[in-house]
mmCIF file of C-alpha atoms in Angstrom:
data_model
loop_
_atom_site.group_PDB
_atom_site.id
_atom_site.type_symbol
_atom_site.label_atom_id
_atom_site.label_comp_id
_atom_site.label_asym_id
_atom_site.label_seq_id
_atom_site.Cartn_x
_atom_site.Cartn_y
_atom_site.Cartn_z
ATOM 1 C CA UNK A 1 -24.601 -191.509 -37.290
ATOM 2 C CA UNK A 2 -23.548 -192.986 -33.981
ATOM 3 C CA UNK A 3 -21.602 -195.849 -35.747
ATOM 4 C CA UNK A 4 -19.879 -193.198 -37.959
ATOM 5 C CA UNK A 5 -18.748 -191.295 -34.969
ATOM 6 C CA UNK A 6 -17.593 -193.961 -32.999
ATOM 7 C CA UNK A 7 -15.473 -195.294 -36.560
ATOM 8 C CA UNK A 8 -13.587 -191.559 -36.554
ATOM 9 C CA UNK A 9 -13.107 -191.528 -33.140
ATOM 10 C CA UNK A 10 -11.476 -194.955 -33.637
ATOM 11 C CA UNK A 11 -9.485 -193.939 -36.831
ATOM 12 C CA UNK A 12 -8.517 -190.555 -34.299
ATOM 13 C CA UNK A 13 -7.300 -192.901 -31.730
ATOM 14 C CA UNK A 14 -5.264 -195.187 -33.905
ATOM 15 C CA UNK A 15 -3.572 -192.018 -35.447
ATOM 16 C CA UNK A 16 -3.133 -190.514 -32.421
ATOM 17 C CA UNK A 17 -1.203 -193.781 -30.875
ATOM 18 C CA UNK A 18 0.662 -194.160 -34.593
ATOM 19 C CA UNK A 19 2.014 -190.515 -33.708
ATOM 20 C CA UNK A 20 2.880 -190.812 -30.355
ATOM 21 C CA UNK A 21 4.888 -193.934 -30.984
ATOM 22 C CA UNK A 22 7.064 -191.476 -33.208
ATOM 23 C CA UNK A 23 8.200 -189.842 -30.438
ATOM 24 C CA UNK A 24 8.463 -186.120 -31.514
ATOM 25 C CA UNK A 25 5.927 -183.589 -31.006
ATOM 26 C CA UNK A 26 3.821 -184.697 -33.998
ATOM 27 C CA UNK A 27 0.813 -185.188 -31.833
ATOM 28 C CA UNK A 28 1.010 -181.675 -30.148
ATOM 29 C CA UNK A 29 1.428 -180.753 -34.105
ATOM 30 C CA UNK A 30 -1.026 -182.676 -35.291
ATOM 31 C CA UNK A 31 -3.350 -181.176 -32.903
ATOM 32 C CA UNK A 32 -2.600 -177.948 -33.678
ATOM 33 C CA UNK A 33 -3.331 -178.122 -36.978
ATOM 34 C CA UNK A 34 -6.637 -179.677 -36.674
ATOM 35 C CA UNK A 35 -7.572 -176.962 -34.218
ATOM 36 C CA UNK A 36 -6.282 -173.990 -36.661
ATOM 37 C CA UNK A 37 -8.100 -175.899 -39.452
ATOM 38 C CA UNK A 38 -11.458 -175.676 -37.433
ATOM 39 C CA UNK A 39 -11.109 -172.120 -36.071
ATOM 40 C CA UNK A 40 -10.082 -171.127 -39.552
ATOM 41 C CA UNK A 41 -13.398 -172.603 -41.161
ATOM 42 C CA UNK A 42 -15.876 -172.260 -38.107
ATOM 43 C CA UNK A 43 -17.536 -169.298 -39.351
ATOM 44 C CA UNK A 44 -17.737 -171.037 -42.645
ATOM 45 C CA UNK A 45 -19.176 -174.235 -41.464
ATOM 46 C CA UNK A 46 -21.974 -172.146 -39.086
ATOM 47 C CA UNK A 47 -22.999 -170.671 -42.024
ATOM 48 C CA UNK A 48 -23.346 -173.659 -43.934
ATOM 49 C CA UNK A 49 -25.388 -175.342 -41.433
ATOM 50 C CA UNK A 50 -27.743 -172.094 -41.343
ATOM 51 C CA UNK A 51 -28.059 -172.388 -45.342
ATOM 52 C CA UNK A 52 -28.457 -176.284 -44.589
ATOM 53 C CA UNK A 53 -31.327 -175.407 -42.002
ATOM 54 C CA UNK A 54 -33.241 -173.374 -44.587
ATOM 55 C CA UNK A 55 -32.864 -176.164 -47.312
ATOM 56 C CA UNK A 56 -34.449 -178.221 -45.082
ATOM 57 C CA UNK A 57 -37.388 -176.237 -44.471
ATOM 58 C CA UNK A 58 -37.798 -174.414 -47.555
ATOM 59 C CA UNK A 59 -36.702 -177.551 -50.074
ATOM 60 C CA UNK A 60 -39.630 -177.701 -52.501
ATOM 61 C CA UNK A 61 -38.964 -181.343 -52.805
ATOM 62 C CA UNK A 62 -41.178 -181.471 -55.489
ATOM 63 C CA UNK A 63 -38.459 -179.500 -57.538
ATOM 64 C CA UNK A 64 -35.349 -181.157 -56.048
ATOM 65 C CA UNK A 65 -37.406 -184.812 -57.084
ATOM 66 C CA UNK A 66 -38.261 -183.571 -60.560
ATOM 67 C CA UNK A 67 -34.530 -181.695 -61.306
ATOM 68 C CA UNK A 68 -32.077 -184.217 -59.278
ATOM 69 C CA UNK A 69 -34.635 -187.092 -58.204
ATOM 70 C CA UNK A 70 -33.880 -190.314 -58.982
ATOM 71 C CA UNK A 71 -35.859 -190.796 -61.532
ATOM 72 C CA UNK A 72 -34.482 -187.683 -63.478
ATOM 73 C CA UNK A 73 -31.809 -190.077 -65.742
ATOM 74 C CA UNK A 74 -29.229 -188.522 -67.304
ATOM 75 C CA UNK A 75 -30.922 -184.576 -67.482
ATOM 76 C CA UNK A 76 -30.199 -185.191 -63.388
ATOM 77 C CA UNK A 77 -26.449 -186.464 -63.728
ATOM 78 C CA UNK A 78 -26.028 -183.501 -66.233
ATOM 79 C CA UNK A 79 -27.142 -180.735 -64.058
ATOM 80 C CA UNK A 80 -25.759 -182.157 -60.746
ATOM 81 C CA UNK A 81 -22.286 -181.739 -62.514
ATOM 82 C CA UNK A 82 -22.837 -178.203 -63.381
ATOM 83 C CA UNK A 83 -24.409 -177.137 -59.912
ATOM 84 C CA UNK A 84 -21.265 -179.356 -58.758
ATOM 85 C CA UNK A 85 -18.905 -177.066 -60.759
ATOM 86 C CA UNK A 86 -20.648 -174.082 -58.944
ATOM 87 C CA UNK A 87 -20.781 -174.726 -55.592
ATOM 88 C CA UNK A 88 -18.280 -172.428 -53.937
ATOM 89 C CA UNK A 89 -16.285 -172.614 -50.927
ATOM 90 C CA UNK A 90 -14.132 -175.962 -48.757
ATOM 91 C CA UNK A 91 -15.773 -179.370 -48.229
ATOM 92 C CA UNK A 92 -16.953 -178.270 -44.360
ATOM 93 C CA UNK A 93 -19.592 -176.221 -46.568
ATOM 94 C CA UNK A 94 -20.138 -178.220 -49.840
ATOM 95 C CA UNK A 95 -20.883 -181.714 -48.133
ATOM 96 C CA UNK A 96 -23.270 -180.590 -45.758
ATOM 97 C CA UNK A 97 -25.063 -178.592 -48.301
ATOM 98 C CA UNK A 98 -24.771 -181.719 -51.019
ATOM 99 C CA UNK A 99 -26.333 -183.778 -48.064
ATOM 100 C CA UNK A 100 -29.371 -181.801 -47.650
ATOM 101 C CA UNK A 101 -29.912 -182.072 -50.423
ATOM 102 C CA UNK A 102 -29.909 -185.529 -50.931
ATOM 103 C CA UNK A 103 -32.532 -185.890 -47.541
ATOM 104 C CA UNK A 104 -34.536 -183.501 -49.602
ATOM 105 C CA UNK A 105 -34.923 -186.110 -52.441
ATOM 106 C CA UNK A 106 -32.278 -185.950 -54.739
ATOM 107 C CA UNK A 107 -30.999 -189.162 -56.440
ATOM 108 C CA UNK A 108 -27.971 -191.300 -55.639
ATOM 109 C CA UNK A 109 -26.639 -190.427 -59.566
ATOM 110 C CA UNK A 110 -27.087 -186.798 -59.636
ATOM 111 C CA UNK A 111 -25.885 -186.562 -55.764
ATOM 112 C CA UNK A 112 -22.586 -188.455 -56.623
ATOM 113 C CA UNK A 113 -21.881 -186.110 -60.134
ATOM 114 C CA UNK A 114 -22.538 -183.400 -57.520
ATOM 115 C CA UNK A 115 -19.770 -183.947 -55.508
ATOM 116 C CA UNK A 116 -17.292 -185.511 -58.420
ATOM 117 C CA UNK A 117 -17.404 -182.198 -59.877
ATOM 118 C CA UNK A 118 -17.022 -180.421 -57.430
ATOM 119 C CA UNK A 119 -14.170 -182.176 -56.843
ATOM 120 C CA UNK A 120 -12.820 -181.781 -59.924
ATOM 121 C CA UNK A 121 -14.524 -179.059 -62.150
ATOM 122 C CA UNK A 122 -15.212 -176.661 -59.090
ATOM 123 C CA UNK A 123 -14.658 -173.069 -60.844
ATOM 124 C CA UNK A 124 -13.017 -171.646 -57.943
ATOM 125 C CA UNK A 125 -10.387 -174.229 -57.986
ATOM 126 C CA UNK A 126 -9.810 -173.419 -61.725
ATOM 127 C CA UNK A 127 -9.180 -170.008 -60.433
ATOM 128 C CA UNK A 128 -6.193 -171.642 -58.738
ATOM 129 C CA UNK A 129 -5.175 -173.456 -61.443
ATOM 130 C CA UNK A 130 -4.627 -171.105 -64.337
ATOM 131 C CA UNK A 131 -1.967 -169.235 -62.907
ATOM 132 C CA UNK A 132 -0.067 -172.127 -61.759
ATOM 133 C CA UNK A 133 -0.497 -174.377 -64.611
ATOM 134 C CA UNK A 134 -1.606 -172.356 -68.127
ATOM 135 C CA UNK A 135 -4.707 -172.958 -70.017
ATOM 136 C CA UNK A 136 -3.700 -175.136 -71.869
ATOM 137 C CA UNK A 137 -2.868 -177.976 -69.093
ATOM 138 C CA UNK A 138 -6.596 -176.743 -67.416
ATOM 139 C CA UNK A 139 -8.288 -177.256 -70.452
ATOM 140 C CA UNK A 140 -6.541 -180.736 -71.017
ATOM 141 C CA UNK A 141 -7.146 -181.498 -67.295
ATOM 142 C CA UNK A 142 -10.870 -180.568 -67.170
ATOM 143 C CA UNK A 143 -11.783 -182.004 -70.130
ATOM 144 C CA UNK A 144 -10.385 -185.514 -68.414
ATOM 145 C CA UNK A 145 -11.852 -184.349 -64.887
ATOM 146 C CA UNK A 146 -15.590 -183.862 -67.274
ATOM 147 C CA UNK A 147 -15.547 -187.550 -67.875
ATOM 148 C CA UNK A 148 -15.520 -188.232 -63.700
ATOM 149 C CA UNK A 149 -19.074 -186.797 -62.703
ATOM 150 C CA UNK A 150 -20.753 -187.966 -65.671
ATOM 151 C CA UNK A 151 -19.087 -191.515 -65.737
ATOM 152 C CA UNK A 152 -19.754 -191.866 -61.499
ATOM 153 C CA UNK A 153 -23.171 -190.252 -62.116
ATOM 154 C CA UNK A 154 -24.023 -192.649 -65.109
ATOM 155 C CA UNK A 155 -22.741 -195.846 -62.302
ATOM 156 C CA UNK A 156 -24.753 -194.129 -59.501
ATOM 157 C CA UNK A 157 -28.040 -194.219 -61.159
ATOM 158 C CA UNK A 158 -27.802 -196.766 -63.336
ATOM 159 C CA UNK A 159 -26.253 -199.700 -61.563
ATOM 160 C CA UNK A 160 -26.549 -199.080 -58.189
ATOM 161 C CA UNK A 161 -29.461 -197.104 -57.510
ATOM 162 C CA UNK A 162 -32.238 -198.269 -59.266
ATOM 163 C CA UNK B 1 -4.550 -163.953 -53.582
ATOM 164 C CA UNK B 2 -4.292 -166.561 -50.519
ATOM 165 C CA UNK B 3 -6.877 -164.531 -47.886
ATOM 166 C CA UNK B 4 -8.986 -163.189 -51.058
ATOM 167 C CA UNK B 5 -10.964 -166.196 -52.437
ATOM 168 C CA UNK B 6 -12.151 -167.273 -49.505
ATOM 169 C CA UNK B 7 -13.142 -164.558 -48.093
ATOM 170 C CA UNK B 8 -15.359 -163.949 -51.137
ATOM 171 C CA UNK B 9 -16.648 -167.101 -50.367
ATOM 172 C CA UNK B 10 -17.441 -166.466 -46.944
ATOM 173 C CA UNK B 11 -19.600 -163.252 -48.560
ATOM 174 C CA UNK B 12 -21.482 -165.071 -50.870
ATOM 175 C CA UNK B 13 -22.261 -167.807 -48.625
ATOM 176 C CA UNK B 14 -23.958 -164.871 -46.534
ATOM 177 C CA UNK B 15 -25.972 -163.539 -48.647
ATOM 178 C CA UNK B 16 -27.122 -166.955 -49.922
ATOM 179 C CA UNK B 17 -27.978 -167.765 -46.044
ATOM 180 C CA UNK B 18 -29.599 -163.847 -45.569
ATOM 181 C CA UNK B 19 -31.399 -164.471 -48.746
ATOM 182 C CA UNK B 20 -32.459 -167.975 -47.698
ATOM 183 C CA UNK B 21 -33.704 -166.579 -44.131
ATOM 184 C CA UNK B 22 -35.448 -163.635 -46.439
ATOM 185 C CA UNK B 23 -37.452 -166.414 -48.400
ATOM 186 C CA UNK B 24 -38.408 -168.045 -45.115
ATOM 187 C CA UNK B 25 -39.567 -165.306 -43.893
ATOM 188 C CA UNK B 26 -41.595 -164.714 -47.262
ATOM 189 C CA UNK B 27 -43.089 -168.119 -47.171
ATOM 190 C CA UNK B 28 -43.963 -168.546 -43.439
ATOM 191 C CA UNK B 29 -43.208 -165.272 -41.931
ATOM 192 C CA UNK B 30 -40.868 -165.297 -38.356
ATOM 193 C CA UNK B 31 -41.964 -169.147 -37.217
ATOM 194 C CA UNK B 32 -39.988 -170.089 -40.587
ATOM 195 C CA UNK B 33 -37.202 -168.344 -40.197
ATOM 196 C CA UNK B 34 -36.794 -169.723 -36.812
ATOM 197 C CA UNK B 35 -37.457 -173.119 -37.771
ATOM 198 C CA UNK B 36 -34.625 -172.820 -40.815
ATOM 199 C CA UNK B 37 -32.281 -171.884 -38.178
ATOM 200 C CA UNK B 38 -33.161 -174.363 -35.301
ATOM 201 C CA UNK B 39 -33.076 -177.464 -38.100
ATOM 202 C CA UNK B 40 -29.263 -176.306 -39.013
ATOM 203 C CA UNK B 41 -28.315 -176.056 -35.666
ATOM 204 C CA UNK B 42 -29.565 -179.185 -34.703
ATOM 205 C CA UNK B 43 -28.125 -180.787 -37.575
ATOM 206 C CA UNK B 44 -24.591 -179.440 -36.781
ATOM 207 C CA UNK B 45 -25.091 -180.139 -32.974
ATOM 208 C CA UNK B 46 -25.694 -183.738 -34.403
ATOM 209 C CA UNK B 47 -22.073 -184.040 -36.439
ATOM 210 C CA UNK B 48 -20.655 -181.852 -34.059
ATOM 211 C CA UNK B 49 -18.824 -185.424 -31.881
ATOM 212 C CA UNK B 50 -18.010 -186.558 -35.394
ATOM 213 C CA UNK B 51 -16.757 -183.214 -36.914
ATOM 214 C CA UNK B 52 -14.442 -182.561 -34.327
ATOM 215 C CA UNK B 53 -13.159 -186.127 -34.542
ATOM 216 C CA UNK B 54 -12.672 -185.383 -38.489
ATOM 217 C CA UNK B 55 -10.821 -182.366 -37.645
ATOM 218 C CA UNK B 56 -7.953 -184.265 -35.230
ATOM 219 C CA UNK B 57 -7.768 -186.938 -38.688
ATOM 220 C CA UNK B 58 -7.363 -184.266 -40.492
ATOM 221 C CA UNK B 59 -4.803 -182.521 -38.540
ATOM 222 C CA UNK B 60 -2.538 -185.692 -37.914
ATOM 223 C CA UNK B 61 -3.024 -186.712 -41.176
ATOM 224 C CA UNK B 62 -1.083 -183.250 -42.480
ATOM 225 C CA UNK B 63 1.638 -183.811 -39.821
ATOM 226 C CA UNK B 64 2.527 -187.377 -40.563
ATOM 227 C CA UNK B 65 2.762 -186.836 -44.208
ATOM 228 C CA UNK B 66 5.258 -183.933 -45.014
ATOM 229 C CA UNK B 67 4.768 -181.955 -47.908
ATOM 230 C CA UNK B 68 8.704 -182.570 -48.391
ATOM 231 C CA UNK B 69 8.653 -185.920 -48.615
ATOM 232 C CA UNK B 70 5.788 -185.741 -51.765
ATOM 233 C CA UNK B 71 7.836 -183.059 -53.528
ATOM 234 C CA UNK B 72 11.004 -185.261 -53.231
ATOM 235 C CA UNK B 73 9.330 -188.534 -54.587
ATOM 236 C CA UNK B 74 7.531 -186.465 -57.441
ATOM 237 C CA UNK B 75 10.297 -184.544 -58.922
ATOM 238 C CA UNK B 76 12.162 -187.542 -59.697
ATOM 239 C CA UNK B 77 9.888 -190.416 -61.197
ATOM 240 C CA UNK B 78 8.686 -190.569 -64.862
ATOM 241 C CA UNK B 79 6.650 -193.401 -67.158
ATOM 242 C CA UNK B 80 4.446 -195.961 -65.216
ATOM 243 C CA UNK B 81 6.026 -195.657 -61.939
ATOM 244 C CA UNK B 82 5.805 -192.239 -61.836
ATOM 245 C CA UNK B 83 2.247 -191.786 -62.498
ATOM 246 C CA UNK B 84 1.319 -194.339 -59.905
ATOM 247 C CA UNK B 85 3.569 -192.429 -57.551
ATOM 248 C CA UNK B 86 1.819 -189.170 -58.551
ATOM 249 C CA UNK B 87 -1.838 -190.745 -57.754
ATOM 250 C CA UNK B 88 -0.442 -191.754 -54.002
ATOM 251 C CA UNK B 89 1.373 -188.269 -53.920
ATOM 252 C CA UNK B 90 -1.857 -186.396 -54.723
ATOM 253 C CA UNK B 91 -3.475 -188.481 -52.404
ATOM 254 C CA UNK B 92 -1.643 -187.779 -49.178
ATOM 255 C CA UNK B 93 -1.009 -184.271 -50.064
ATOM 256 C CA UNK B 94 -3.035 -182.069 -47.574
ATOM 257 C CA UNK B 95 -4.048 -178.633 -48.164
ATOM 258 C CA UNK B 96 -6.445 -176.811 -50.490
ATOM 259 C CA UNK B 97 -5.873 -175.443 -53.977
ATOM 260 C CA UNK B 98 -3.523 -172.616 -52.597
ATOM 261 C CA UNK B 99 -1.132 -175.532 -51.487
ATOM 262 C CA UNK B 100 -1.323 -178.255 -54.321
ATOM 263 C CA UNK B 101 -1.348 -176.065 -57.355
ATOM 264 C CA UNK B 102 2.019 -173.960 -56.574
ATOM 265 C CA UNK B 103 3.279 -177.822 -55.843
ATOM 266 C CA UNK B 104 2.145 -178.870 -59.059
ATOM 267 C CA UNK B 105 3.557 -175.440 -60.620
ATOM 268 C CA UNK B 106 6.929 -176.260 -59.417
ATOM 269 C CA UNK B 107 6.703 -180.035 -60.525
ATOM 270 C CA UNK B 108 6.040 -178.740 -64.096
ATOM 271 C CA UNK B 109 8.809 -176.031 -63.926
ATOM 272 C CA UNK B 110 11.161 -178.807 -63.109
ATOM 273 C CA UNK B 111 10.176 -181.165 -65.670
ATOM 274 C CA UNK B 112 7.800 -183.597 -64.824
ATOM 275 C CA UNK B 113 5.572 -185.143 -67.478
ATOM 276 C CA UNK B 114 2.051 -184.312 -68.479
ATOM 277 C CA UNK B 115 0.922 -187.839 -67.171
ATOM 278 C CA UNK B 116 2.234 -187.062 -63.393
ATOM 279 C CA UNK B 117 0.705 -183.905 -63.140
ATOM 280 C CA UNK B 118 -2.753 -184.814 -64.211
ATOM 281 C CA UNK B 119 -2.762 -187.840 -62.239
ATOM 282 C CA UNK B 120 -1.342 -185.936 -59.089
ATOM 283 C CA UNK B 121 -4.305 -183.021 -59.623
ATOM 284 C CA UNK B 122 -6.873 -185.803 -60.475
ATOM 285 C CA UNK B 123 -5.738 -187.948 -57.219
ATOM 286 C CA UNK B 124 -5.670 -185.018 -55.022
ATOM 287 C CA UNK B 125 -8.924 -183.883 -56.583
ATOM 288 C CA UNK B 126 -10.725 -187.693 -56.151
ATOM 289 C CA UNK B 127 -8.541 -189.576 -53.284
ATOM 290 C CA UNK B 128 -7.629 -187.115 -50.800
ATOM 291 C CA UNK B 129 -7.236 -188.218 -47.418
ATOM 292 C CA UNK B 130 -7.322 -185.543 -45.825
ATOM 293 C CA UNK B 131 -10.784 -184.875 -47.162
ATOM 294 C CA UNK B 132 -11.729 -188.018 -46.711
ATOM 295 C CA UNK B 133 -12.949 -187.598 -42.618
ATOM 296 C CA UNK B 134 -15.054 -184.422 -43.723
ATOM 297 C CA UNK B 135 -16.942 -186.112 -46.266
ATOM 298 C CA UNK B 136 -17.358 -189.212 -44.212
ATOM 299 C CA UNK B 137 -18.678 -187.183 -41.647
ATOM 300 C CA UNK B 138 -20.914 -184.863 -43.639
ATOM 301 C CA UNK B 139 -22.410 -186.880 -46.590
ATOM 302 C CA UNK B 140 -22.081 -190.799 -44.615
ATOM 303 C CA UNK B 141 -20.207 -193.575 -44.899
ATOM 304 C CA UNK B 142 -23.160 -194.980 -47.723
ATOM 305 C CA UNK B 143 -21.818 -191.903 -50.028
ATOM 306 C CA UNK B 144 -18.547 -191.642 -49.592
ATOM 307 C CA UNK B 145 -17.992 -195.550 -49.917
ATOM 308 C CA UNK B 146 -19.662 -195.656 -53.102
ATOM 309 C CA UNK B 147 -17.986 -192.451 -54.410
ATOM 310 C CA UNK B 148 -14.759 -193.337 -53.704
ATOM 311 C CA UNK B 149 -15.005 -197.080 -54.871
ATOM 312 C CA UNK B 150 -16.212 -195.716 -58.882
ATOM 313 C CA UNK B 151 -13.903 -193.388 -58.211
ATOM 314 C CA UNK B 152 -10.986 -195.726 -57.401
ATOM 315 C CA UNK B 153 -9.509 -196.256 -61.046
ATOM 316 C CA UNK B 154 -9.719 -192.857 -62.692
ATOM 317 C CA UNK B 155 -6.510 -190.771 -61.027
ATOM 318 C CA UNK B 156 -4.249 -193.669 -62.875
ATOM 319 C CA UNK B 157 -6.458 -193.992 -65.992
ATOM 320 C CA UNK B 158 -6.304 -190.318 -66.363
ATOM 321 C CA UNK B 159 -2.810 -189.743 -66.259
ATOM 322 C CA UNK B 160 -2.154 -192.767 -68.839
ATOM 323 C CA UNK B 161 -4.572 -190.652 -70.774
ATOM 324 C CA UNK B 162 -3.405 -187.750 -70.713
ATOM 325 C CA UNK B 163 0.462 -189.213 -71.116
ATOM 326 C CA UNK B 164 -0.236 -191.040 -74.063
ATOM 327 C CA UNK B 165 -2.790 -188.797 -75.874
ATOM 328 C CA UNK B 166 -0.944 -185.994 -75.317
ATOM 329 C CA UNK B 167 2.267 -186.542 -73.390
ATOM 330 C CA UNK B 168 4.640 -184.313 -76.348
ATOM 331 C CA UNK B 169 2.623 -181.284 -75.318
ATOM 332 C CA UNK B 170 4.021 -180.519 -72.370
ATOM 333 C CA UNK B 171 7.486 -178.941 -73.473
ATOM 334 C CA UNK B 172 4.646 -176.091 -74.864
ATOM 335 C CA UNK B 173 2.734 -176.207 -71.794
ATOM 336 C CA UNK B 174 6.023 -175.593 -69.982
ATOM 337 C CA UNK B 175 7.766 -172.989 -72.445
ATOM 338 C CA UNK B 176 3.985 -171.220 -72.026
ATOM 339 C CA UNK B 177 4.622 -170.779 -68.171
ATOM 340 C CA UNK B 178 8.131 -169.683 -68.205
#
């Protein structure tokens, strides 16, 4: 955790000197935006980490191990990319609810279809996409993005984890 | 449509948490419920350094790369080129759905081919950089290393895909949106 933090602060720094040496306001910008960005989603991620705190205490991990364990094969990959496609909301809340559950004994395979898809299948994205783009391109496009979470699943469990 | 979604998020995500808190309380009556809450918080007070890090990435990240500039390289590229253009677009594009799709929208109003608009979607929906910082921060570098690195080859392969398989549909797709 420590060495993670001290890599973004790094990457922070780096970006920060990379905009300064630009010479406009970009860093006051920059700034800015982060800052809107986190009051915009600071009730959101608060309420994650509550929902994260009761995982936590309430996980049966007996459950999470025999649904998403690691030894639940391909049944795991296949239901980590539907509860992928459901999980709602930005990636402040998804990741840190994905996490938990991966400390609570899911597997490296269903945990990585789990965020693939909701990457790519997530149904409130879809929501986004039908106006914009027709059914037919979303139907083209998620049979293609249905491939990801299964295929990085499949890898995850297969090759790397076990 | 912008405010609405997430705001019904935002709901839901309450009463998961209130139902959560509800089963807590259920299972191991008020000591639960207070333990739920004090494991979140201490979990957030732990990513909190690291969070607020991702969040000035994040932000600098959007700055540095205009919106503009991604429009302007999309609109005009086609074949090969273009669908390698569209994975670095979709990439570097910041912003959630609310921001890419309308991009996308336009890009297919103005003619760009089936192959560069999956590939900028699928690139945006597996590269993003400006998600990248979040889910470093939240998941671990073990996670997001490996997820990105299986990940790596499917925005391009994708697009080819989708180009060759089914590249004559798009005047429909198109006509269907007018």
């Amino acid at each position: 955790m420590i060495e993670s933090t001290l890599i973004m602060i790094l990457i922070a720094l780096a970006m920060w000197i990379f905009a300064r040496s630009r010479g406009d306001d970009s860093v006051r910008r920059g700034v800015n935006v982060g800052w809107q960005t986190l009051k915009r989603t600071l009730l959101l991620l608060l309420i994650a980490f509550v929902i994260v705190g009761y995982v936590k205490v309430l996980a049966p991990q007996d459950l999470v191990r025999s649904w998403i364990g690691p030894e639940s094969g391909l049944r795991g990959v296949l239901i980590g990319t539907i509860a992928g496609m459901l999980l709602p909301g930005g990636p402040y809340v998804v990741f840190p609810l994905i996490a938990a559950l991966y400390q609570s004994g899911a597997g490296l395979g269903p945990t990585l279809a789990m965020i693939t898809s909701w990457s790519t299948l997530a149904l409130l994205t879809v929501s986004f996409e039908l106006p914009f783009m027709g059914w037919r391109f979303s139907v083209l496009r998620l049979s293609l993005g249905l491939v990801a979470p299964l295929i990085v699943g499949l890898i995850g469990w297969l090759f790397i984890a076990g | 449509m912008k405010r609405w979604i997430p705001d019904r998020t935002t709901l839901f995500l309450i009463a998961v948490a209130i139902a959560l808190a509800g089963l807590a309380w259920l299972r191991g009556g008020f000591p639960l419920v207070v333990d739920g809450l004090s494991s979140g918080a201490g979990k957030l007070l732990q990513v909190t350094p690291l969070l607020l890090a991702a969040f000035l990435v994040a932000g600098l990240t959007q700055v540095l790369v205009s919106r503009q500039v991604i429009e302007r390289w999309l609109g005009s590229s086609a074949g090969w080129r273009g669908i390698l253009l569209a994975c670095l677009g979709g990439a570097l594009i910041p912003g959630g759905p609310y921001v890419y799709y309308p991009i996308a929208g336009a890009l297919l109003r103005s003619g760009a081919g089936l192959g560069v608009l999956v590939a900028f979607i699928s690139a945006k929906n597996l590269w993003s950089v400006t998600r990248l910082p979040y889910e470093f921060a939240l998941l671990g570098p073990r996670l997001t290393l490996i997820r990105y690195a299986v990940t790596f080859l499917l925005p391009p392969i994708f697009g080819i895909a989708a180009e060759a398989g089914f590249g004559s549909k798009i005047d429909g797709i198109r006509e269907a949106m007018r």
